Each structure stands twice: as C-alpha cells, then as structure tokens.
PDB file of C-alpha atoms in Angstrom:
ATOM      1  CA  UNK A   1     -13.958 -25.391 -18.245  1.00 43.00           C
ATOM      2  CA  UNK A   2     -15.479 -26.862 -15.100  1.00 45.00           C
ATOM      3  CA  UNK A   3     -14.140 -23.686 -13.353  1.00 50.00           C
ATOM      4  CA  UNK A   4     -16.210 -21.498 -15.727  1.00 57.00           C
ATOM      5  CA  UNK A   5     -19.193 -23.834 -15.809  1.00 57.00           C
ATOM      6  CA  UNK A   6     -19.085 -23.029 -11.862  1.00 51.00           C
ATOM      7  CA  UNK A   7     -19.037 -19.951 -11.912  1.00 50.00           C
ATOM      8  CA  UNK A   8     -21.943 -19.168 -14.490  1.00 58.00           C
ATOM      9  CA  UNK A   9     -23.860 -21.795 -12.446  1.00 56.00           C
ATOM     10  CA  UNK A  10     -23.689 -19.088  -9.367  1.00 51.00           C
ATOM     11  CA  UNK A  11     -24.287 -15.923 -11.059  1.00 56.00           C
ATOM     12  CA  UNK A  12     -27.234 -17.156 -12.304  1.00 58.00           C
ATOM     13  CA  UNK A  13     -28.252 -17.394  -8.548  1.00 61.00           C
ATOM     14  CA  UNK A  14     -27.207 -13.997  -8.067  1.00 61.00           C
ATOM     15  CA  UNK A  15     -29.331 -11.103  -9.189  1.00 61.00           C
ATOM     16  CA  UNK A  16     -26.887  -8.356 -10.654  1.00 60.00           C
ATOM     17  CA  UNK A  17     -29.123  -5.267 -10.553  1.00 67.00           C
ATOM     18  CA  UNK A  18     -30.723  -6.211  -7.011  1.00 82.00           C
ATOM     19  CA  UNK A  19     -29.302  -4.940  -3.420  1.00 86.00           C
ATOM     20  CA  UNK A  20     -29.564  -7.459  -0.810  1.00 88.00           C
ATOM     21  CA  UNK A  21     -29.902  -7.406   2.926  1.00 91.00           C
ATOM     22  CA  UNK A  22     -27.244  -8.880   5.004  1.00 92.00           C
ATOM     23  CA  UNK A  23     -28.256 -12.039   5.878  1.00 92.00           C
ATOM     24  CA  UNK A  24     -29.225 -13.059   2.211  1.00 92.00           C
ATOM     25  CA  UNK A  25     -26.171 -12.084   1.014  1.00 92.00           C
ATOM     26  CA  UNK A  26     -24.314 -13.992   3.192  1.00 94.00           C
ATOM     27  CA  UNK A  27     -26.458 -17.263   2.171  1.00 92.00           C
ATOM     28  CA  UNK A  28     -26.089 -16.317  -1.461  1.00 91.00           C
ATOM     29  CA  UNK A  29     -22.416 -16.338  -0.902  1.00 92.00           C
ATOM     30  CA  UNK A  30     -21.930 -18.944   1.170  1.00 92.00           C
ATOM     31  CA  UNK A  31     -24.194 -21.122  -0.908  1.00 89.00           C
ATOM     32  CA  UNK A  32     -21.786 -19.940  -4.026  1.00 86.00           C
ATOM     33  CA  UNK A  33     -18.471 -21.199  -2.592  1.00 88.00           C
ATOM     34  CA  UNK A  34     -18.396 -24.063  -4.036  1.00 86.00           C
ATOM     35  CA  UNK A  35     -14.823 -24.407  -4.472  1.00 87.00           C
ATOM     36  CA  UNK A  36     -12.670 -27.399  -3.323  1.00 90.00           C
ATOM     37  CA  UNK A  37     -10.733 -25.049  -0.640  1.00 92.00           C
ATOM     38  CA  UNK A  38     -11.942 -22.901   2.846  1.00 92.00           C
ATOM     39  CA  UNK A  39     -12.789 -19.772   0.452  1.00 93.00           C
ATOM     40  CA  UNK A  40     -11.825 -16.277   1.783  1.00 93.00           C
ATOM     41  CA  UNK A  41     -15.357 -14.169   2.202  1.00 95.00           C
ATOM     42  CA  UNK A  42     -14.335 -10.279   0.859  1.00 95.00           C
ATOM     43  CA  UNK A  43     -16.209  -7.183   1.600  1.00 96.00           C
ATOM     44  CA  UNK A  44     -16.107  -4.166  -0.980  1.00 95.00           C
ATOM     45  CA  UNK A  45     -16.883  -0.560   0.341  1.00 95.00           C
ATOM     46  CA  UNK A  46     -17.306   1.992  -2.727  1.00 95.00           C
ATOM     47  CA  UNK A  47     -16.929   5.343  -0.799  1.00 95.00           C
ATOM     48  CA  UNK A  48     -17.482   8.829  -2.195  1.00 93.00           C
ATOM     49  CA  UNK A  49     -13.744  10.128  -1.288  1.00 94.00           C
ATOM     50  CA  UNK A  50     -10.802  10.890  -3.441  1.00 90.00           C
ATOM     51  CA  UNK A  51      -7.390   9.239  -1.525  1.00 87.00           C
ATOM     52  CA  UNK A  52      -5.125  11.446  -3.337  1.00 87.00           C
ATOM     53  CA  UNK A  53      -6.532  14.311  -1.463  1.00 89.00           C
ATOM     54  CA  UNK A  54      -4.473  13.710   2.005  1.00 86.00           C
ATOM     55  CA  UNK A  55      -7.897  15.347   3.985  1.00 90.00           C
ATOM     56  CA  UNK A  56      -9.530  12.109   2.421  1.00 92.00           C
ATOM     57  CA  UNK A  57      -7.540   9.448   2.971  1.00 89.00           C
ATOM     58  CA  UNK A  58      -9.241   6.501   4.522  1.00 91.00           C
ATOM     59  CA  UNK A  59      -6.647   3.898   6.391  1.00 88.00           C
ATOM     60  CA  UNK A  60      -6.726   1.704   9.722  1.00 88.00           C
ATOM     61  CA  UNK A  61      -7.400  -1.686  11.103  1.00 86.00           C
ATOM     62  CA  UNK A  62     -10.018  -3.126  13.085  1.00 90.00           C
ATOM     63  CA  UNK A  63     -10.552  -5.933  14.900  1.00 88.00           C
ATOM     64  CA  UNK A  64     -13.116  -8.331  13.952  1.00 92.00           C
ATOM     65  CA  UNK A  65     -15.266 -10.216  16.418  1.00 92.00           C
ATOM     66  CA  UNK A  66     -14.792 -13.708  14.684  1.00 93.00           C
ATOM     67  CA  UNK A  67     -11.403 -13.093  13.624  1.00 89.00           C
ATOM     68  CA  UNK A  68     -10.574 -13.542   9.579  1.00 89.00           C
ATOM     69  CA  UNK A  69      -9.956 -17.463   9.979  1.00 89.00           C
ATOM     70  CA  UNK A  70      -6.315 -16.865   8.516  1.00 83.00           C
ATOM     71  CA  UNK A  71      -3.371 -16.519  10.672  1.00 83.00           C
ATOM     72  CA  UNK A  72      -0.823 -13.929   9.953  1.00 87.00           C
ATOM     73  CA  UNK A  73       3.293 -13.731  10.537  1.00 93.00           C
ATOM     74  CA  UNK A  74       4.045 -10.908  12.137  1.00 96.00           C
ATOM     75  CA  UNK A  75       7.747  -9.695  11.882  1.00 97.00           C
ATOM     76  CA  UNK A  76       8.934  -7.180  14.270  1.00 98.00           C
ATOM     77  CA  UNK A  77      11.991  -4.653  14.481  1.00 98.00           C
ATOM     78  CA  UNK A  78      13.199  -4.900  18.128  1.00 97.00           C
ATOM     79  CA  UNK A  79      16.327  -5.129  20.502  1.00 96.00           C
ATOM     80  CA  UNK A  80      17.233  -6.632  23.997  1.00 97.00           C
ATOM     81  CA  UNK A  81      14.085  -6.975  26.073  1.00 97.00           C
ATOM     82  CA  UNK A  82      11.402  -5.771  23.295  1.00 97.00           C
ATOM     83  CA  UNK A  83      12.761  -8.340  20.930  1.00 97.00           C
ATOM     84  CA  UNK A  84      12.147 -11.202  23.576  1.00 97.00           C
ATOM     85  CA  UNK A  85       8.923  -9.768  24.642  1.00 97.00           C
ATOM     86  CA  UNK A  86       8.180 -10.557  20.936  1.00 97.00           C
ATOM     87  CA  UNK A  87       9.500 -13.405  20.856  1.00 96.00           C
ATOM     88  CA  UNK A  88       7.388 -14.681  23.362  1.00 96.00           C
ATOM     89  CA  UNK A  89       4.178 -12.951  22.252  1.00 96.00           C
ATOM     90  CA  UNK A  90       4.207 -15.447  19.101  1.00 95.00           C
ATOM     91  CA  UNK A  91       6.045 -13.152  16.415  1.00 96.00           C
ATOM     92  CA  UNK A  92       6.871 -14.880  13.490  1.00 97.00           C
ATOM     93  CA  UNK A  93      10.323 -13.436  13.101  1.00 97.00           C
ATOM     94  CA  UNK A  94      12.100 -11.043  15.206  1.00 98.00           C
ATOM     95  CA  UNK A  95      15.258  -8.734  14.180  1.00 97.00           C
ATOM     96  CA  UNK A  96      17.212  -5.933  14.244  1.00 96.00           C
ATOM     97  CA  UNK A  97      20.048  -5.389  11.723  1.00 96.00           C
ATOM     98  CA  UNK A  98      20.058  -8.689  10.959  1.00 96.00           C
ATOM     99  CA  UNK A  99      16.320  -8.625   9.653  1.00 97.00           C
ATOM    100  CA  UNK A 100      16.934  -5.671   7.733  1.00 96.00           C
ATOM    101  CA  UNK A 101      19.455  -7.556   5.871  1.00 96.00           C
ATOM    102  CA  UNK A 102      16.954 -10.152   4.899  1.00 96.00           C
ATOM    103  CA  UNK A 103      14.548  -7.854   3.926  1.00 96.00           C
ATOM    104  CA  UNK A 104      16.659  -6.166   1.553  1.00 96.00           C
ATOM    105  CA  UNK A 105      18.074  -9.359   0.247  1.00 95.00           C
ATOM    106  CA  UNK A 106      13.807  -9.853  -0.464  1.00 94.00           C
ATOM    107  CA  UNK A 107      13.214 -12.489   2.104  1.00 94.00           C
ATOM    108  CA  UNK A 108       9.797 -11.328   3.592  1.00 95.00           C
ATOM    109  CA  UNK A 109       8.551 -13.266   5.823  1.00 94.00           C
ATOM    110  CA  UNK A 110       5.871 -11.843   7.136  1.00 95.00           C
ATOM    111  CA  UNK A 111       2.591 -10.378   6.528  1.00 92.00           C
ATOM    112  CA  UNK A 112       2.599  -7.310   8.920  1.00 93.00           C
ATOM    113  CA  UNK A 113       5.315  -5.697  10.160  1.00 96.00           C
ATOM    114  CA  UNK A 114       5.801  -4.237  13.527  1.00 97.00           C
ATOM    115  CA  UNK A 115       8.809  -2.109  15.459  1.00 98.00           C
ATOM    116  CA  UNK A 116       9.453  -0.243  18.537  1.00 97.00           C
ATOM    117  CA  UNK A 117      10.147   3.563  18.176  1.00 97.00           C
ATOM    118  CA  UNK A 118      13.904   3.637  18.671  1.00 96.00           C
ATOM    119  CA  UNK A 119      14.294   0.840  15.494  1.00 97.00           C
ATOM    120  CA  UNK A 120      12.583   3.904  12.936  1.00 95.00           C
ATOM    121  CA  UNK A 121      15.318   4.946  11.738  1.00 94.00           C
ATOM    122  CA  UNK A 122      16.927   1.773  10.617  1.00 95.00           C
ATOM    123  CA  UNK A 123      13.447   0.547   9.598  1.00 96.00           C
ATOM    124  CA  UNK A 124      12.650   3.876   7.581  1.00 95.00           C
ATOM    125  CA  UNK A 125      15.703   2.892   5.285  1.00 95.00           C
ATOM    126  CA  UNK A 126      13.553  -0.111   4.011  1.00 96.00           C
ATOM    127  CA  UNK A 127      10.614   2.302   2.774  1.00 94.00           C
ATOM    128  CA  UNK A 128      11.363   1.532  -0.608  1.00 95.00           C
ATOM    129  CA  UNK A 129      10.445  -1.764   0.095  1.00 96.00           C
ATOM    130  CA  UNK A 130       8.092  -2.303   2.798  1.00 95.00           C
ATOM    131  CA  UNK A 131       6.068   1.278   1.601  1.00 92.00           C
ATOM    132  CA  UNK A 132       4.818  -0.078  -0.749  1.00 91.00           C
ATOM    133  CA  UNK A 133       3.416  -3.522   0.041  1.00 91.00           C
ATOM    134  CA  UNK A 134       1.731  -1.924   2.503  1.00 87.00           C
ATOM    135  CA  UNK A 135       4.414  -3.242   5.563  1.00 93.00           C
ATOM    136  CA  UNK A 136       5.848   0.085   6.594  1.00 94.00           C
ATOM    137  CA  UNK A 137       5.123   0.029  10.357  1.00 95.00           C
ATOM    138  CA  UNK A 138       2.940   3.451  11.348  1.00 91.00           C
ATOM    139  CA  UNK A 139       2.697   5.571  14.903  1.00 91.00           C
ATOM    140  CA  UNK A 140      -0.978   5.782  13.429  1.00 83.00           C
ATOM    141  CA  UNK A 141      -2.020   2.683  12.967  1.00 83.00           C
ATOM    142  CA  UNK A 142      -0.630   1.013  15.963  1.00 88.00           C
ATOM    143  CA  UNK A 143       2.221  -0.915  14.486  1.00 93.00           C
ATOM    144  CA  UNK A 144       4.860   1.561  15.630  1.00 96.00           C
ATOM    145  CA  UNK A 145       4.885   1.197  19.521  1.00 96.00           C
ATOM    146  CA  UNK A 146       6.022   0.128  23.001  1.00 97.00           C
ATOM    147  CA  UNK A 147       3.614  -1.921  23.386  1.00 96.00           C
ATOM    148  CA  UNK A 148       4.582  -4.893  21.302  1.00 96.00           C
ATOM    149  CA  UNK A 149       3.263  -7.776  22.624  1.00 96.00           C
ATOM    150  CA  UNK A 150      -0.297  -6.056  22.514  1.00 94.00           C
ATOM    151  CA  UNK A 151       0.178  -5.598  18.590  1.00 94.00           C
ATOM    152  CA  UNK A 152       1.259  -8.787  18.040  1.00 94.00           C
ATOM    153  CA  UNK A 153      -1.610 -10.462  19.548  1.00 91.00           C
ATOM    154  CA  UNK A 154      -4.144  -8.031  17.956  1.00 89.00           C
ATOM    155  CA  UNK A 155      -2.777  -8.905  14.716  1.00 88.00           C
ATOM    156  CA  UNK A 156      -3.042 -12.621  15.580  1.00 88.00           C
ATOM    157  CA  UNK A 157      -6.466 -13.031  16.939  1.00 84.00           C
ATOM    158  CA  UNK A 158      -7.883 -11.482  13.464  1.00 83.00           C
ATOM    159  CA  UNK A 159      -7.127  -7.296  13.148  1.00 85.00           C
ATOM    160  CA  UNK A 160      -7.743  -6.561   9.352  1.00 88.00           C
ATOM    161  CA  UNK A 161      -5.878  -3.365   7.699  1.00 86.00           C
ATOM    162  CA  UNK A 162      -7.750  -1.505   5.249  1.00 91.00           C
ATOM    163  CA  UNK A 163      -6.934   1.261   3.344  1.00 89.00           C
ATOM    164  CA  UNK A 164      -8.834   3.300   0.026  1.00 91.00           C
ATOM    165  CA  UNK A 165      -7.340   2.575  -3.430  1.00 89.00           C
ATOM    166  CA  UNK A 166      -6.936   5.274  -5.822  1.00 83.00           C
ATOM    167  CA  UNK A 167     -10.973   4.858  -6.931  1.00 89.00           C
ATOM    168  CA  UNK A 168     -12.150   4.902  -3.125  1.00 93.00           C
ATOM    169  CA  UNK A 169     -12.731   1.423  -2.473  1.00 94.00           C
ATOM    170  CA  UNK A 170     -11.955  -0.545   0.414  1.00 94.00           C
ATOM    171  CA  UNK A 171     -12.242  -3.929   0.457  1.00 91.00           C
ATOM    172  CA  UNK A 172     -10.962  -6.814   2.712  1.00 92.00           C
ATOM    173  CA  UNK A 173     -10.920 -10.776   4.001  1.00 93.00           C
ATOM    174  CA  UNK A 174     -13.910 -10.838   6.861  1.00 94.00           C
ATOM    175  CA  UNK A 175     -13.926 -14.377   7.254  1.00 94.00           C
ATOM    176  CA  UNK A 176     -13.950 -17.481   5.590  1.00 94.00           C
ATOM    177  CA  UNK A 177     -16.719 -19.147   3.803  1.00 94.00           C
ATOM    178  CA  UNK A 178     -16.973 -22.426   6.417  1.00 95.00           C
ATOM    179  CA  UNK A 179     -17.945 -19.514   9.193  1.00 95.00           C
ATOM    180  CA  UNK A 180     -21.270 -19.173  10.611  1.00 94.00           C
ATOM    181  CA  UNK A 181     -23.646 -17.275   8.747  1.00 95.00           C
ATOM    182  CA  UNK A 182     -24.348 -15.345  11.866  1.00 96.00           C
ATOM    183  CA  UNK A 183     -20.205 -15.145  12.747  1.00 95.00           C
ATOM    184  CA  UNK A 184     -19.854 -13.069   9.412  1.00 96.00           C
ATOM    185  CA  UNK A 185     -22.701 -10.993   9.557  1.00 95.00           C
ATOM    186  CA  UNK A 186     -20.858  -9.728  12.991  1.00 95.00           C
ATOM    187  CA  UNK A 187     -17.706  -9.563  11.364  1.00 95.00           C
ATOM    188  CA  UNK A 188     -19.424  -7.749   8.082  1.00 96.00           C
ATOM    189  CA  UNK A 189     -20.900  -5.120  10.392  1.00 95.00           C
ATOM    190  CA  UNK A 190     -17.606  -4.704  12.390  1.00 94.00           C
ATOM    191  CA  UNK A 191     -15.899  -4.024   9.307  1.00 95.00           C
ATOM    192  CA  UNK A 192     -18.255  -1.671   8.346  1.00 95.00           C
ATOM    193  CA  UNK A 193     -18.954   0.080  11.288  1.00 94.00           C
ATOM    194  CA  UNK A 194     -15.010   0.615  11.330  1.00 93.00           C
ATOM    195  CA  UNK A 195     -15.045   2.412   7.986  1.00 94.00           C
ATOM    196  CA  UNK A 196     -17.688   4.644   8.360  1.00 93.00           C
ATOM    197  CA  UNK A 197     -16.393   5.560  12.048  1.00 92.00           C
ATOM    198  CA  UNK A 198     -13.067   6.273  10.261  1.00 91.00           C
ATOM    199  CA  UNK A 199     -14.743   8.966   8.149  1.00 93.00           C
ATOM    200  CA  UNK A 200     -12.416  11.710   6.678  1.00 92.00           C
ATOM    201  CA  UNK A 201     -12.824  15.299   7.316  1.00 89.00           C
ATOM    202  CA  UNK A 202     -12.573  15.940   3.317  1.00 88.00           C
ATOM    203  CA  UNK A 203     -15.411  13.292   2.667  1.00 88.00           C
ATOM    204  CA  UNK A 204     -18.500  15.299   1.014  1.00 88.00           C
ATOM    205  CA  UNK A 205     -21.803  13.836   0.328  1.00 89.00           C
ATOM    206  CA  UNK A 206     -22.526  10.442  -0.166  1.00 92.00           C
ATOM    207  CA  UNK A 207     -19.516   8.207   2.046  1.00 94.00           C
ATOM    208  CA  UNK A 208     -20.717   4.913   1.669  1.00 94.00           C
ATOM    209  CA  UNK A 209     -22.334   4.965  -2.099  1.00 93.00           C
ATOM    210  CA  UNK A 210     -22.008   0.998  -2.545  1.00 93.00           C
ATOM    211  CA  UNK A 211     -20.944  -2.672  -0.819  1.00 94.00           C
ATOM    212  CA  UNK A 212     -20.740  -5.954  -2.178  1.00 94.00           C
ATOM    213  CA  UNK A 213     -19.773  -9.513  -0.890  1.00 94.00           C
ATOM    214  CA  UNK A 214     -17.962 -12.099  -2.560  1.00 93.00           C
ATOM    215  CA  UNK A 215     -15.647 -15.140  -1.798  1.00 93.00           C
ATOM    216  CA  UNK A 216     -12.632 -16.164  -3.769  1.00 90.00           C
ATOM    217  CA  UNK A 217     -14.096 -18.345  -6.814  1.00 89.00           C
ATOM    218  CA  UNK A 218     -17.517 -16.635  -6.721  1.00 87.00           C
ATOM    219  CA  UNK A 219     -18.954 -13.934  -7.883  1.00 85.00           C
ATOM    220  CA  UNK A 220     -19.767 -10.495  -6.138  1.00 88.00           C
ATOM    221  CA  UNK A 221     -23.373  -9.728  -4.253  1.00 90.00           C
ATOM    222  CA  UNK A 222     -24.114  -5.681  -3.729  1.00 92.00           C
ATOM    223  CA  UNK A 223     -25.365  -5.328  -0.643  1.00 92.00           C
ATOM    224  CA  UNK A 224     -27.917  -2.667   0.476  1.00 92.00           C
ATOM    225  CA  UNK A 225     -25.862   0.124   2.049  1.00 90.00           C
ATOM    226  CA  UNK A 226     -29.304   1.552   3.632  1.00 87.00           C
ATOM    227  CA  UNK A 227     -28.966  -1.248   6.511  1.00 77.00           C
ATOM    228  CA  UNK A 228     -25.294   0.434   7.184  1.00 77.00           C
ATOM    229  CA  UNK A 229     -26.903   3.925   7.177  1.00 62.00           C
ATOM    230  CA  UNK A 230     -25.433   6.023   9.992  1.00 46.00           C
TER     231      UNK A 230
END
C-alpha cells in the first residue's frame, strides 16, 4: 500500500499531457525517487522506424560522460596472451572452452560479453544462448576485437548498449537518481545525441517522435523532443 500511496503521490506532480524541457524533467524525476535504494534514471526514445526491416534497425553503444553509476562484469572469450591481457584489464571472468562449458551449464556471469576473433567459432555455438539476452559478442558493435583491454574498460567506465524493440523504442539506464542534475542532463544528451547520430538509412519521416524520463519506482516524464531537434 505505501508503495502505491508513493507512487500516486508523484504522478500527481507530474503533468501527463505536458512535454518538459530537460532540466525540469530531471528535477521532476529526481524529486520523484523517493525510494529507499540509489534508483536507476531510464531514458525512453519512441522512434519512427520499424526493426524488423533490417535497413531500420537501430543498435550500438555509447559512452556516457558521467558513466551509468552501475558497474558491469564483463566476461571475455580469449586464449594465451589475450586472455591475460583481460585478465589484467579488470574482466570479470575470462575463458575459453572452459567458459563455454559454464555457459551452457547456465552459469552467466556476466553482463556483457566480449571475445577475440579467432574464439568465434567456439563462441558462435552458444548463439542459442547468449543471442538472445542480448550477449552475443558483435564485429559491429565493438565487442568482437583485438583490442580487448580497450573494450573492457569502455564497458567499465559506463558504455550503455541500446538497441530498438519490435515497437521502435529505445530506452536505457543514464545514470542514477543520487547524480547531479547537471551530470544527467550530459549523460541524457549523450544518449540522445548517440541515437539520432545512429540514424538508419530506412528511417522515413519523423525519427525521434517522443522521449520520456523515469527512474525505477517512479513514474515516466515526456520530454520535449524539439530541444533534441537535429
């Protein structure tokens, strides 16, 4: 009951059929999470696409300025020197055979997944599983590469993955609601600026038709899109 009495307590704050700027949207949230934990502070992009058309797919990660105030464990699929580099980079749990065994006896423990080249093909005969929580490693999106201690640390110091659901909407962490209001407002616009940058050839018309904010236990705040136009 005292959850729901909450929560009716903040939408009445909130105006449903108003558009806010930024900045008040940020206070409005802020000021609405209220719960007893560090809530999570979500964006929502509504974009005029249709994923199940592969020209208008929208998927990548960015980096936000302020990080996402969560930490991630970052498993990676490497051998011999690669798999120490990673070791030593800060991955959570490093592998070859052996973590492919764990993974298909469903111990997963780790939140992004990462593996050099050459590992592909032993990695590629865990699609069923990784594919689709959203773990397969990808040449595209950075997480399939040489380079591994560069992708671990990206992912640590705060990269967010999005990627459109089957109505075209994006939506991810961007902080936490004990950031500064000015902190998520750069994180917000990072996020955003990310999206719209990653603008499929397919897209027609309208590509970013709406945006809200929310945090965990509260409820959601549309934003005004015009201050993202662009």
């Amino acid at each position: 009951m005292m959850a729901n009495k909450r929560l009716k307590a903040a939408q009445a704050k909130v105006n449903g059929d108003q558009a806010y700027g930024l900045d008040e949207a940020i206070a409005l949230v802020k000021g609405n999470a209220t719960a007893k934990f560090d809530e999570t502070i979500e964006i929502s992009l509504n974009l005029g696409i249709d994923p199940r058309h592969a020209d208008q797919m929208v998927r990548g990660f960015v980096s936000l300025p302020n990080g996402t105030g969560k930490t991630l464990r970052v498993g990676v699929f490497a051998r011999g020197a690669k798999a120490d580099e990673a070791q030593a980079a800060g991955a959570d749990v490093v592998g070859a055979e052996d973590l492919m065994e764990k993974v298909q006896a469903g111990e997963i423990a780790f939140d992004r997944c990462i593996a050099t080249p050459d590992m592909m093909a032993l990695v590629g005969r865990l699609g069923k599983i990784l594919g689709p929580r959203g773990l397969m490693p990808n040449p595209k999106l950075g997480t399939v590469t040489m380079d591994v201690k560069g992708a671990i640390e990206a992912v640590k110091a705060g990269q967010v993955e999005y990627r459109a659901e089957k109505a075209g909407i994006v939506h991810a962490g961007v902080g936490k609601a004990s950031f500064d209001a000015a902190k998520l407002a750069e994180n917000v616009r990072a996020f955003v600026d990310a999206v719209q940058k990653a603008r499929p050839s397919g897209a027609k018309g309208t590509y970013l038709k709406k945006a809200g904010l929310s945090s965990t236990m509260g409820p959601g705040v549309s934003l005004d899109v015009s201050a993202f136009a662009g």
